[in-house]
Amino acid sequence: MSLNQIYTQIITENSRSKEHKHDIDNPNIVHDGVNPSCGDEITLELRVKDGRIEDASFVGDGCAISQASASMMIDLIKGRSVEEARHLADIFIGMIKGTVTDPEQLDELEDSQAFENIRHMPARVKCAVLGWHTLDEALKEKEEQKKN
Amino acid sequence: MTDEEIKAEFPIFEKRSGKPFHYLDSAATSQRPADVIEAVSQFYYEKNANPHRGVYELAEQATESYENARQVIAQFINADPTQVIYTRNATEGLNLVAYSYGLTHIQKGDHIVISILEHHSNLIPWQRVARAKGAVLDYMYTENGSGKITDEEIEKRIVPGVKLVAITQVSNVLGIVTPYEKIIARAHEVGAVVVVDAAQSAPHLSIDVQTLGADFLAFSGHKLFSPLGIGILWGRKDLLEEMPPFLSGGDMIDSVSEQDAVWAPLPEKFEAGTQNAGGAVGLAAAIHWMNKIGMDTIEEREAAVYDYAWEKLHSLPHVTVYGTGEGKHVGAIAFNIDDAHPHDVASILDADGVCVRAGHHCAQPLMGHLGIHNCCRASISVYNTKEDIDALCDSILKVRKWLGYES
Ligand SMILES: Cc1ncc(COP(=O)(O)O)c(C=O)c1O
């Protein structure tokens, strides 16, 4: 695995970006995600209204890969419906697991396709999916609450 | 011995030749010399049977190998073999003491003292004993996060009412040797029992349990050139004799009736179930190997590389090395690079064949004490050379560039 397939310009730039790293106003979903392999934690904040993600952000510290992945995820899901966001999470996690390989589907991830090669670096897979897993859990939890 | 001669003792360096390989993670687990691998193979090729469970010749050979290994290990720490108990690793030894001794001797309101430098294996068992018994767990901290435990701190924390003190001899993060002699003396002054975690010291420093004066001491074979899955607990005879067994089952009894059992004498009382005889043979072979090289040679070689690494890492831009340089150090050096997460550092170093550990190193309370979440750790063993350190430093200099910082 060569480093320039992982630490690409797009990933390192996003890892340093603070654009989505802050608290948002009146979030109605706040969910913590932990990477058990290093103890890194992020908190995802979402404001969902009428099934649409109006605003989203994250806070927390982590490695370049987890930070970039979370930041690029926010870029992608902001303004989307909850269903679309969950669909994208499935594609992203599938891409990392190697179960989603169809280029058309991968295109839906836009810049986040840049993480495809993390698959070849098993020790870092958890870093790349931290944000997406947290999103998936947060939205699932919201759904459960609605049902009850 | 030359660097090449030492490396030649370890087949992995030959196997991985052709691409860069700088193994700086021996504090996690060491590499194994050919002598050890061959001794283990020979046991399984020629002497394999269930030790202590057969009367036929082969079983007796297995038992003999297992018990001869105990003699070698006992000599290594200057102990009586009946007080040398096989475990899987240091963690199991420390848990054995916590469960068999701690839960039966610590009372409500007693104090247990450990240091903030402890590995989770010498920390969580004491948290659990304290919680189960209503005891209080106190910490000895280091002076301004330097890694140094001062005399005043020892005297302030280890006071009458403290019933047990658990201390590592060497920090697995900072590499600093703790003032364990003073801690043991002070603990005994106030009537406390002392548990010594020798996981990081046994590979680097000579241990003599007679002069050390501790009540229990645990270490792992795998950090000491041995196979995975074998470790040692040594304990004071009178304490081991009156302690209840930790695990119970086969091999640890003299006789069993429907409602009762009589424990076997030491050390079998603490060795329930089929034992890792291959591991025991490997540990004895590792000790023979260390004696062949010479503990003095090992210490000297390691000190030269450690000092070189310490100086060189301090001279690098954007690198913070943790802990004071004062006092004796062995094994580990902890550092961080500005703006770089340790996991990114470890991945980037790996591309140059430099193996370091990144994370909290099973010492999260220590991370808090140092004011960090995690760090990188390079650790040095007898086979490491200045070239390994040069490779480490060259690779460190690339990290910030990879992460998009200009320098
Ligand atoms: C100081 C210290 N204590 C205890 C342990 C636990 O050793 P093991 O995992 O082999 O049981 C370690 C190993 O990481 C250590 O460094």
XYZ file of C-alpha atoms in Angstrom, chain A residues 29-132:
104
model
C -29.611 14.543 17.103
C -26.284 14.409 18.927
C -24.450 11.121 18.744
C -21.015 9.977 19.951
C -18.868 7.549 18.021
C -15.751 5.855 19.371
C -12.973 4.163 17.487
C -12.175 1.305 19.854
C -8.767 0.695 18.332
C -7.428 4.090 19.410
C -10.040 5.570 21.732
C -10.647 8.519 19.421
C -14.109 9.992 19.743
C -16.236 12.205 17.583
C -19.610 13.729 18.265
C -21.947 14.170 15.362
C -24.576 16.926 15.525
C -27.556 16.973 13.181
C -30.630 19.133 12.832
C -33.227 17.061 11.024
C -36.507 18.635 10.029
C -39.272 16.982 8.002
C -36.994 14.108 7.095
C -34.260 16.409 5.785
C -30.802 17.103 7.278
C -30.922 20.890 7.568
C -27.577 21.250 9.262
C -24.782 18.946 10.352
C -21.359 19.171 11.964
C -18.930 17.199 14.093
C -16.570 17.852 16.965
C -13.771 15.750 18.438
C -10.206 14.804 17.706
C -8.760 12.057 15.653
C -6.365 11.070 12.956
C -6.242 12.700 9.523
C -8.276 9.883 8.021
C -11.133 9.992 10.521
C -11.246 13.783 10.478
C -11.196 14.048 6.696
C -13.770 11.311 6.301
C -16.161 12.935 8.787
C -15.730 16.365 7.226
C -16.314 15.098 3.685
C -19.321 13.138 4.880
C -20.902 16.313 6.248
C -20.311 17.987 2.882
C -22.179 15.183 1.230
C -25.164 14.759 3.536
C -26.028 18.329 4.377
C -29.369 19.210 2.768
C -30.138 15.586 1.881
C -33.038 13.499 3.103
C -32.462 10.994 5.880
C -33.064 8.145 3.402
C -30.434 9.512 1.035
C -27.939 9.911 3.876
C -28.484 6.331 5.002
C -28.163 5.107 1.445
C -24.830 6.948 1.125
C -23.642 5.465 4.422
C -24.411 2.002 3.068
C -22.433 2.701 -0.088
C -19.478 4.163 1.821
C -19.293 1.281 4.288
C -19.787 -1.171 1.411
C -16.960 0.461 -0.526
C -14.603 0.095 2.445
C -15.628 -3.521 2.962
C -15.167 -4.189 -0.723
C -18.799 -5.274 -1.237
C -19.772 -2.219 -3.306
C -17.608 -1.843 -6.397
C -20.010 -0.597 -9.060
C -18.476 2.686 -10.345
C -21.873 4.289 -10.802
C -22.803 3.670 -7.196
C -19.399 4.825 -6.017
C -19.855 8.061 -7.964
C -22.676 8.935 -5.614
C -20.017 9.376 -2.913
C -18.380 12.161 -4.934
C -15.067 13.143 -3.246
C -15.502 10.539 -0.544
C -14.516 7.916 -3.100
C -11.000 9.005 -2.184
C -11.150 6.556 0.725
C -11.521 3.502 -1.465
C -7.900 2.448 -0.968
C -8.193 2.353 2.830
C -9.516 -1.142 2.212
C -5.912 -2.210 1.689
C -4.873 -0.818 5.073
C -6.945 -2.889 7.508
C -5.541 -1.148 10.577
C -7.035 2.141 9.388
C -10.446 1.011 8.185
C -12.073 1.915 11.486
C -10.742 5.463 11.153
C -12.344 5.929 7.740
C -15.750 4.622 8.756
C -15.975 6.321 12.171
C -18.027 9.270 10.932
C -20.262 7.149 8.724
